[in-house]
Every structure is written in structure tokens, then in C-alpha cells.
Amino acid sequence: MYNDLISFIKNWYKTDEYIPLHEPRFDETDKKYLLDAVDSTFVSSVGKYVDQFERGVSTYLGVKRAVATVNGTAALQVALRLAGVKKGDEVITQPLTFIATANAIAYNRATPIFVDVNRETLGLCPDALDNFLRNNAQERGGKTFNKISGKQISAVVPMHTFGHPCKMSQIKNIAQKWNISVVEDAAESLGSKLSDKHCGTYGELGVLSFNGNKIVTCGGGGAIVTNNDSLADMAKHLTTTAKVAHPWEYVHDEIGYNYRMPNLNAALANAQIGKLDVFLADKRDLANSYKDFFSTREWGEFFNEPSQCRSNYWLNAVITKDRYGRDTLLKATNNAGVMTRPVWQLISDLDMYKNCQKGDLKNARWLQERIVNLPSSARINEQG
């Protein structure tokens, strides 16, 4: 039943070799930038490419500032701290996400609360968020507290799953009503837009990832983005070990982190981001072709971008009819040398987070039983 899908994918990538889920694309420009960074001898966290990359990211997204970090998880950890999350607080997020979303909360010695996603976006559901807060929260002195635990709920972290934008306007309005900060996990959604506004720019703070499997990669790498200069300055300070500027003295005024992006990685990132629009165009072509393919198949429905959105289609997804359909598709494709994968196990079910408070997660569980991610690499090498 799945041979036609396997043939379609192999024909798209013009190979009978193993096809990975999402591999990076490099060319001579990437090598040139890397060699220039090596020749400069500035390969650590000081160098022109770090500053250049930060300017490039902020310009692309239309925000004032971007602060480059060693990876997206570090960016989210620091962004949550900047948003006011402290030891003993609680942070609302979604269970259908990569583990880093919850881990970054835990790194701040806070506790995640898991609220359901919706099927239209795969991301945090505004109705579920609203219902949870109305039933479980109370406001005291301009802050929101959990009536069950007594702890402060200080932030909410929506994540744009596979690059598909959450309903950010509704989420932001609910958060403002409850005086809760919004920190946007846009790790997977560089280039995605909701109503012509880039993902990562709706909250006071947003975070990006440039991991090896992302559209733009520098091996690792992340960024904190914001329109708040004070927060950006503090982000840069904290991620540079909280070192006070001085020509020679080593003075650190608080506990910071060695989280700045190295110049070597930033050189590669600069080369990559210059090709972002080409990557996005090719990935949209692939998504449209998948959409056409699945329009005549009853065993799976292609997940299309939500309304009023332009997704980057970082990872394409098909929704099968049930768990059996998911598992048989995974087995057939992977046995044929075409890498597919299920969505993550729900974070709320993992041992370290299973005792956290959660709402009704019926949509997340329904999706977990049915989602299969399909090969989604761009074909930039064909285009020169």
C-alpha cells in the first residue's frame, strides 16, 4: 500500500540511496565562510560573524534585537529567566513538543504544567489554556497563582510544532489577562508567519534553534529575539558568564552561563541564512506535492498549514487513521530506506514529568497515535 509513497519520495530526491528525514544542505559558500573564520583565529564567542548573524536574524524577523546562543535549549532557559521565571514557579506549556521545551523550564527550577494542543495547529490550544486558568488559577496582587499548588504561574510557552504557527493572538490575549509572560518556542518555525508576522515575535521573548536538523543550521546554535533592548542586553550579559565589561579585569556580577554562540558556528550560520528563502521555496514545493499525493489516498491525510498562516513546513506530516496505520507506515518506509518517524512521546508521560499537573490532553494523545513525519530536506544542491 505504501510503495507509491516510497517511489514518490525517491523520485523527488532523485536517488535510490537512503533518504534521511531532514539533512542540512551545504555548498561552497558555507565552506568559504568557515575558512574565513578559521583564518581570522576568532573561532570562539568573540568575532565579527556573531555580530553579523545577530543583525541578520533581527533584520529578517523585523525585531530590534537577536542574541545568539550555543543552542536553542540554552536560549529558552535564559529567555524564561528573563521573563521572570524563578525557582518554585510553574510554567504552562504543551505536552506535544520536543523535550527541550520542558527541560528549559526545569533548568530554571520551575515546574511545567501541560495543557492540550489543538488539531488545527498541533500547538498550544487557546481554549484549553483559557479553561485551565479559569478552573485552576487565581490572581493576587497582580500575579497569577495555582489554586491547587499555591505556586505562581509566571509564564506560558507555546511551541510552533513542525513550523506550523500556534494561535498566538488568542494565546497572548489570555496571558495578558492573567499577567503571565509569553515566551515563544519558535525553534522549529524560522520563516513561518501568522498574519504576515514572523513566529517568535509575538511574545516579549522568542527563541530559535539552528540545530543540525533545522532549516538553517550551524551544527548547533540558537537565538533569543526581542523588541526590548533591556532584555536583550541582559540576555547577552547572562550568556557571556555575566562578565562585567573591562579591558582586563575578570569581574562577574551574578551567576551567568557560558552560552554564547562561537564565531565558527556563526560563520556557517551567516552563509546558511543567506539561502533561507531558497530553502523555504523548495520546501513549500515539496509540501504542495505531498498535499497532491495524499489528496487521493484514504489511508493518510497530509497536515496542511493552518488558516491565515504561511508555514515553513520544517517537517511534513501525515495523519494516519489510527495507531496501526501509523506503525505499518513507519515500518514499510524505514525498511525501504526512507526515514520516517512518529511524533515525540508526550512529555507529560515521561518519568521525570509524569507527576506534573496537566489538563485534558485528548487532542495530544489522538495526534500521538497518528502522526508520521516524512522526509522534508530541501534540494538546494540541485539549484546551485
Short mmCIF file of C-alpha atoms in Angstrom, two decimals:
data_model
loop_
_atom_site.label_atom_id
_atom_site.label_comp_id
_atom_site.label_asym_id
_atom_site.label_seq_id
_atom_site.Cartn_x
_atom_site.Cartn_y
_atom_site.Cartn_z
CA MET A 1 0.00 0.00 0.00
CA TYR A 2 2.90 2.35 0.70
CA ASN A 3 5.05 1.54 -2.34
CA ASP A 4 3.69 4.52 -4.26
CA LEU A 5 4.69 6.86 -1.42
CA ILE A 6 8.18 5.36 -1.29
CA SER A 7 8.52 5.78 -5.06
CA PHE A 8 7.26 9.36 -4.87
CA ILE A 9 9.85 10.30 -2.25
CA LYS A 10 12.72 8.62 -4.09
CA ASN A 11 11.73 10.29 -7.32
CA TRP A 12 11.54 13.68 -5.60
CA TYR A 13 15.08 13.36 -4.28
CA LYS A 14 16.27 11.50 -7.39
CA THR A 15 18.04 8.75 -5.50
CA ASP A 16 17.74 5.11 -4.56
CA GLU A 17 20.06 5.66 -1.63
CA TYR A 18 18.93 6.06 1.98
CA ILE A 19 16.77 9.17 2.40
CA PRO A 20 17.05 10.89 5.82
CA LEU A 21 14.27 12.84 7.48
CA HIS A 22 15.86 16.27 7.29
CA GLU A 23 19.51 16.73 6.40
CA PRO A 24 21.39 20.03 6.05
CA ARG A 25 22.42 21.42 2.66
CA PHE A 26 25.87 22.95 2.26
CA ASP A 27 27.75 24.43 -0.69
CA GLU A 28 30.95 26.34 -1.40
CA THR A 29 29.62 29.49 0.28
CA ASP A 30 29.39 27.67 3.59
CA LYS A 31 32.99 26.44 3.24
CA LYS A 32 34.20 29.92 2.34
CA TYR A 33 32.68 31.49 5.45
CA LEU A 34 34.05 28.74 7.68
CA LEU A 35 37.57 29.06 6.28
CA ASP A 36 37.44 32.82 6.75
CA ALA A 37 36.54 32.34 10.43
CA VAL A 38 39.38 29.85 10.86
CA ASP A 39 41.88 32.18 9.18
CA SER A 40 40.78 35.03 11.45
CA THR A 41 41.66 32.88 14.52
CA PHE A 42 38.46 34.17 16.17
CA VAL A 43 36.65 30.87 16.50
CA SER A 44 35.13 31.23 19.98
CA SER A 45 32.38 33.59 21.19
CA VAL A 46 34.08 36.78 20.01
CA GLY A 47 34.18 37.60 16.29
CA LYS A 48 32.55 39.52 13.51
CA TYR A 49 30.29 36.67 12.41
CA VAL A 50 28.45 36.52 15.73
CA ASP A 51 27.51 40.20 15.49
CA GLN A 52 26.71 39.88 11.80
CA PHE A 53 24.45 36.89 12.40
CA GLU A 54 22.56 38.65 15.17
CA ARG A 55 21.92 41.62 12.88
CA GLY A 56 20.83 39.30 10.08
CA VAL A 57 18.34 37.41 12.27
CA SER A 58 16.82 40.57 13.76
CA THR A 59 16.50 42.17 10.32
CA TYR A 60 14.88 39.06 8.83
CA LEU A 61 12.34 38.78 11.64
CA GLY A 62 11.73 42.52 11.93
CA VAL A 63 12.67 42.72 15.60
CA LYS A 64 15.08 45.07 17.36
CA ARG A 65 17.47 42.52 18.76
CA ALA A 66 18.72 38.96 18.46
CA VAL A 67 21.21 37.38 20.87
CA ALA A 68 22.98 34.30 19.52
CA THR A 69 23.39 31.33 21.85
CA VAL A 70 25.08 27.95 21.76
CA ASN A 71 21.77 26.14 21.14
CA GLY A 72 18.01 26.62 21.27
CA THR A 73 17.60 24.95 24.66
CA ALA A 74 20.04 27.41 26.24
CA ALA A 75 18.17 30.26 24.56
CA LEU A 76 14.87 29.09 26.05
CA GLN A 77 16.36 28.60 29.50
CA VAL A 78 17.70 32.16 29.56
CA ALA A 79 14.57 33.64 27.98
CA LEU A 80 12.45 32.11 30.73
CA ARG A 81 14.74 33.58 33.37
CA LEU A 82 14.48 36.98 31.69
CA ALA A 83 10.70 36.62 31.66
CA GLY A 84 10.74 36.35 35.45
CA VAL A 85 10.55 32.59 35.93
CA LYS A 86 12.19 31.69 39.23
CA LYS A 87 12.70 28.72 41.50
CA GLY A 88 9.40 27.21 42.59
CA ASP A 89 7.30 28.82 39.84
CA GLU A 90 5.12 26.99 37.34
CA VAL A 91 5.14 27.43 33.56
CA ILE A 92 2.34 26.31 31.24
CA THR A 93 3.32 24.56 28.03
CA GLN A 94 2.14 21.79 25.72
CA PRO A 95 2.81 18.05 26.03
CA LEU A 96 3.30 17.56 22.28
CA THR A 97 6.75 19.07 21.88
CA PHE A 98 10.44 18.22 21.94
CA ILE A 99 11.85 17.50 25.41
CA ALA A 100 13.88 20.74 25.41
CA THR A 101 10.74 22.82 25.97
CA ALA A 102 10.09 21.19 29.34
CA ASN A 103 13.77 20.81 30.24
CA ALA A 104 14.38 24.55 29.87
CA ILE A 105 11.62 25.13 32.41
CA ALA A 106 13.17 22.61 34.79
CA TYR A 107 16.63 24.18 34.38
CA ASN A 108 15.14 27.28 35.99
CA ARG A 109 13.98 25.05 38.86
CA ALA A 110 10.39 25.66 37.85
CA THR A 111 7.71 23.06 37.09
CA PRO A 112 5.84 22.61 33.80
CA ILE A 113 2.06 22.36 33.59
CA PHE A 114 0.83 20.59 30.47
CA VAL A 115 -2.19 21.94 28.56
CA ASP A 116 -3.63 20.40 25.41
CA VAL A 117 -2.90 21.28 21.79
CA ASN A 118 -5.46 21.68 19.04
CA ARG A 119 -5.63 19.65 15.86
CA GLU A 120 -5.65 22.68 13.57
CA THR A 121 -2.16 23.87 14.52
CA LEU A 122 -0.62 20.98 16.54
CA GLY A 123 0.38 23.69 19.04
CA LEU A 124 -0.94 25.03 22.32
CA CYS A 125 -4.73 25.37 22.27
CA PRO A 126 -6.03 28.79 23.42
CA ASP A 127 -9.33 27.30 24.60
CA ALA A 128 -7.53 24.67 26.67
CA LEU A 129 -5.27 27.37 28.13
CA ASP A 130 -8.24 29.58 28.98
CA ASN A 131 -10.17 26.70 30.55
CA PHE A 132 -7.20 25.62 32.64
CA LEU A 133 -6.61 29.10 34.03
CA ARG A 134 -10.28 29.79 34.76
CA ASN A 135 -10.61 26.49 36.63
CA ASN A 136 -7.25 26.37 38.38
CA ALA A 137 -5.83 29.87 38.76
CA GLN A 138 -6.48 32.96 40.82
CA GLU A 139 -5.00 36.44 40.71
CA ARG A 140 -3.44 38.04 43.77
CA GLY A 141 -1.56 41.30 43.78
CA GLY A 142 -1.16 41.40 40.01
CA LYS A 143 0.23 37.87 39.86
CA THR A 144 -1.38 34.55 38.99
CA PHE A 145 -1.27 31.59 41.36
CA ASN A 146 -2.27 27.96 41.03
CA LYS A 147 -5.17 27.25 43.42
CA ILE A 148 -4.05 23.63 43.80
CA SER A 149 -0.30 24.02 44.35
CA GLY A 150 -0.27 27.59 45.61
CA LYS A 151 2.67 28.36 43.31
CA GLN A 152 2.94 31.30 40.94
CA ILE A 153 2.25 30.64 37.27
CA SER A 154 4.77 33.01 35.75
CA ALA A 155 4.91 32.14 32.04
CA VAL A 156 3.37 30.25 29.16
CA VAL A 157 5.44 28.64 26.41
CA PRO A 158 3.64 27.82 23.14
CA MET A 159 5.69 25.83 20.62
CA HIS A 160 5.12 26.00 16.85
CA THR A 161 5.11 22.29 16.07
CA PHE A 162 6.89 21.32 12.83
CA GLY A 163 6.90 25.02 11.92
CA HIS A 164 3.11 25.48 11.97
CA PRO A 165 2.14 28.65 13.87
CA CYS A 166 0.09 28.47 17.05
CA LYS A 167 -2.87 30.80 17.52
CA MET A 168 -0.63 33.43 19.03
CA SER A 169 -3.04 36.37 19.17
CA GLN A 170 -5.50 34.41 21.31
CA ILE A 171 -2.75 32.93 23.49
CA LYS A 172 -1.22 36.35 24.03
CA ASN A 173 -4.57 37.91 24.96
CA ILE A 174 -5.26 35.19 27.53
CA ALA A 175 -1.77 35.52 29.01
CA GLN A 176 -2.12 39.31 29.29
CA LYS A 177 -5.45 38.90 31.07
CA TRP A 178 -3.73 36.77 33.70
CA ASN A 179 -0.46 38.79 33.83
CA ILE A 180 1.54 35.82 32.58
CA SER A 181 4.60 36.29 30.36
CA VAL A 182 4.67 34.70 26.89
CA VAL A 183 7.93 33.09 25.79
CA GLU A 184 7.61 31.74 22.25
CA ASP A 185 9.37 28.49 21.43
CA ALA A 186 9.97 29.13 17.73
CA ALA A 187 12.79 26.58 17.50
CA GLU A 188 11.15 24.84 14.53
CA SER A 189 9.49 27.79 12.84
CA LEU A 190 12.12 30.10 11.35
CA GLY A 191 10.45 31.64 8.29
CA SER A 192 6.90 30.79 9.37
CA LYS A 193 4.36 33.58 9.62
CA LEU A 194 0.96 34.15 11.16
CA SER A 195 -0.92 37.04 9.52
CA ASP A 196 2.35 38.29 7.98
CA LYS A 197 4.08 38.43 11.37
CA HIS A 198 7.01 36.10 11.98
CA CYS A 199 6.80 33.34 14.55
CA GLY A 200 9.00 34.19 17.51
CA THR A 201 7.96 37.85 17.52
CA TYR A 202 4.53 37.64 19.22
CA GLY A 203 5.78 37.14 22.77
CA GLU A 204 8.01 39.56 24.63
CA LEU A 205 10.73 36.97 24.04
CA GLY A 206 11.11 34.33 21.37
CA VAL A 207 13.71 31.64 20.81
CA LEU A 208 15.12 29.99 17.69
CA SER A 209 17.20 26.87 17.06
CA PHE A 210 19.87 26.27 14.43
CA ASN A 211 20.49 22.62 15.27
CA GLY A 212 21.77 20.25 12.59
CA ASN A 213 18.26 19.23 11.55
CA LYS A 214 16.81 22.73 11.24
CA ILE A 215 16.22 24.68 8.00
CA VAL A 216 19.15 26.97 8.76
CA THR A 217 21.88 25.21 10.70
CA CYS A 218 25.33 25.83 12.07
CA GLY A 219 25.68 22.46 13.76
CA GLY A 220 24.24 23.81 17.00
CA GLY A 221 23.16 27.31 17.79
CA GLY A 222 20.15 29.24 18.95
CA ALA A 223 18.97 32.79 19.48
CA ILE A 224 16.82 34.91 21.78
CA VAL A 225 14.82 37.55 19.91
CA THR A 226 13.02 40.53 21.39
CA ASN A 227 11.98 44.15 20.84
CA ASN A 228 13.03 45.01 24.38
CA ASP A 229 16.57 46.43 24.45
CA SER A 230 16.92 45.95 28.19
CA LEU A 231 16.04 42.26 27.96
CA ALA A 232 18.41 41.82 25.01
CA ASP A 233 21.24 43.48 26.91
CA MET A 234 20.60 41.23 29.91
CA ALA A 235 20.42 38.17 27.65
CA LYS A 236 23.82 38.98 26.19
CA HIS A 237 25.24 39.61 29.67
CA LEU A 238 23.90 36.38 31.17
CA THR A 239 25.01 34.24 28.23
CA THR A 240 28.53 35.71 28.44
CA THR A 241 29.07 34.40 32.00
CA ALA A 242 27.70 37.68 33.42
CA LYS A 243 31.12 39.26 32.92
CA VAL A 244 31.29 43.00 33.51
CA ALA A 245 32.95 44.77 30.58
CA HIS A 246 36.52 45.77 31.41
CA PRO A 247 39.76 45.93 29.38
CA TRP A 248 41.47 43.31 31.55
CA GLU A 249 39.73 42.55 34.85
CA TYR A 250 37.54 39.46 35.33
CA VAL A 251 34.54 40.60 37.32
CA HIS A 252 31.22 38.71 37.20
CA ASP A 253 28.24 40.30 38.92
CA GLU A 254 25.90 37.28 39.10
CA ILE A 255 25.66 33.63 38.13
CA GLY A 256 25.65 33.57 34.34
CA TYR A 257 26.14 30.98 31.61
CA ASN A 258 28.78 30.19 29.01
CA TYR A 259 26.07 30.13 26.34
CA ARG A 260 27.25 32.44 23.56
CA MET A 261 27.41 31.12 20.00
CA PRO A 262 31.04 30.61 18.85
CA ASN A 263 32.19 32.69 15.90
CA LEU A 264 32.97 29.50 13.95
CA ASN A 265 29.35 28.39 14.15
CA ALA A 266 28.15 31.91 13.40
CA ALA A 267 30.19 31.95 10.19
CA LEU A 268 28.32 28.89 8.95
CA ALA A 269 25.03 30.36 10.16
CA ASN A 270 25.61 33.53 8.14
CA ALA A 271 26.17 31.53 4.98
CA GLN A 272 23.07 29.46 5.67
CA ILE A 273 20.67 32.28 6.44
CA GLY A 274 21.52 33.88 3.11
CA LYS A 275 19.89 30.83 1.48
CA LEU A 276 16.85 30.70 3.73
CA ASP A 277 14.36 31.96 1.15
CA VAL A 278 15.58 29.36 -1.35
CA PHE A 279 15.22 26.62 1.26
CA LEU A 280 11.71 27.78 2.11
CA ALA A 281 10.62 27.88 -1.53
CA ASP A 282 11.82 24.35 -2.19
CA LYS A 283 10.23 23.02 0.99
CA ARG A 284 6.92 24.62 0.01
CA ASP A 285 7.14 22.90 -3.38
CA LEU A 286 7.63 19.59 -1.59
CA ALA A 287 4.72 20.25 0.77
CA ASN A 288 2.42 21.05 -2.14
CA SER A 289 3.50 17.86 -3.88
CA TYR A 290 2.82 15.83 -0.75
CA LYS A 291 -0.57 17.52 -0.50
CA ASP A 292 -1.43 16.49 -4.05
CA PHE A 293 -0.18 12.96 -3.41
CA PHE A 294 -2.30 12.45 -0.30
CA SER A 295 -5.41 14.03 -1.80
CA THR A 296 -6.11 10.68 -3.48
CA ARG A 297 -5.11 8.43 -0.57
CA GLU A 298 -7.62 7.34 2.02
CA TRP A 299 -5.08 5.94 4.49
CA GLY A 300 -3.49 9.26 5.37
CA GLU A 301 -4.25 12.99 5.44
CA PHE A 302 -1.47 15.48 4.80
CA PHE A 303 -1.19 18.11 7.52
CA ASN A 304 -1.59 21.46 5.82
CA GLU A 305 -0.62 24.87 7.22
CA PRO A 306 -3.29 26.46 9.47
CA SER A 307 -5.53 29.18 8.10
CA GLN A 308 -4.03 32.69 7.83
CA CYS A 309 -0.58 31.14 8.19
CA ARG A 310 2.42 30.58 5.97
CA SER A 311 4.34 27.68 7.44
CA ASN A 312 7.95 26.83 6.74
CA TYR A 313 7.00 23.13 6.53
CA TRP A 314 10.10 22.24 8.51
CA LEU A 315 8.84 18.68 8.89
CA ASN A 316 5.98 17.45 6.74
CA ALA A 317 3.45 15.24 8.48
CA VAL A 318 0.71 12.82 7.54
CA ILE A 319 -2.13 11.90 9.90
CA THR A 320 -2.98 8.20 9.62
CA LYS A 321 -6.33 6.70 10.53
CA ASP A 322 -5.13 5.00 13.70
CA ARG A 323 -2.10 3.65 15.58
CA TYR A 324 -1.97 0.55 13.38
CA GLY A 325 -1.81 2.69 10.24
CA ARG A 326 0.95 4.79 11.80
CA ASP A 327 3.05 1.77 12.74
CA THR A 328 2.67 -0.05 9.43
CA LEU A 329 3.65 3.11 7.53
CA LEU A 330 6.70 3.60 9.74
CA LYS A 331 7.80 0.02 9.24
CA ALA A 332 7.29 -0.04 5.45
CA THR A 333 9.12 3.22 4.76
CA ASN A 334 12.05 2.68 7.10
CA ASN A 335 12.54 -0.86 5.77
CA ALA A 336 12.73 0.65 2.27
CA GLY A 337 15.46 3.13 3.24
CA VAL A 338 13.12 6.10 3.58
CA MET A 339 13.37 7.61 7.04
CA THR A 340 10.07 8.48 8.69
CA ARG A 341 9.37 8.90 12.38
CA PRO A 342 6.46 9.20 14.80
CA VAL A 343 5.88 12.36 16.77
CA TRP A 344 7.56 12.59 20.18
CA GLN A 345 6.16 10.71 23.13
CA LEU A 346 4.09 13.14 25.16
CA ILE A 347 6.40 14.93 27.60
CA SER A 348 3.75 14.60 30.28
CA ASP A 349 4.12 10.79 30.13
CA LEU A 350 7.90 10.70 30.63
CA ASP A 351 9.12 9.61 34.05
CA MET A 352 10.55 12.98 35.06
CA TYR A 353 7.37 14.89 34.22
CA LYS A 354 4.56 12.37 34.68
CA ASN A 355 3.59 13.78 38.09
CA CYS A 356 3.23 17.34 36.79
CA GLN A 357 -0.23 18.88 36.68
CA LYS A 358 -1.99 18.52 33.36
CA GLY A 359 -5.27 19.31 31.71
CA ASP A 360 -7.33 17.04 29.48
CA LEU A 361 -4.82 16.03 26.79
CA LYS A 362 -7.22 14.26 24.42
CA ASN A 363 -6.01 16.05 21.26
CA ALA A 364 -2.34 15.47 22.04
CA ARG A 365 -2.99 11.78 22.65
CA TRP A 366 -5.06 11.47 19.48
CA LEU A 367 -2.28 13.05 17.42
CA GLN A 368 0.46 11.00 19.06
CA GLU A 369 -1.28 7.84 17.87
CA ARG A 370 -1.44 9.01 14.24
CA ILE A 371 1.35 11.40 13.20
CA VAL A 372 4.13 10.30 10.88
CA ASN A 373 6.83 12.76 9.77
CA LEU A 374 8.01 12.43 6.17
CA PRO A 375 11.36 13.32 4.54
CA SER A 376 11.48 17.10 4.32
CA SER A 377 15.00 18.13 3.23
CA ALA A 378 15.41 20.99 0.79
CA ARG A 379 17.09 20.26 -2.55
CA ILE A 380 19.35 23.31 -2.67
CA ASN A 381 22.27 21.34 -4.12
CA GLU A 382 20.29 20.82 -7.33
CA GLN A 383 19.83 24.56 -7.69
CA GLY A 384 23.44 25.54 -7.32
#
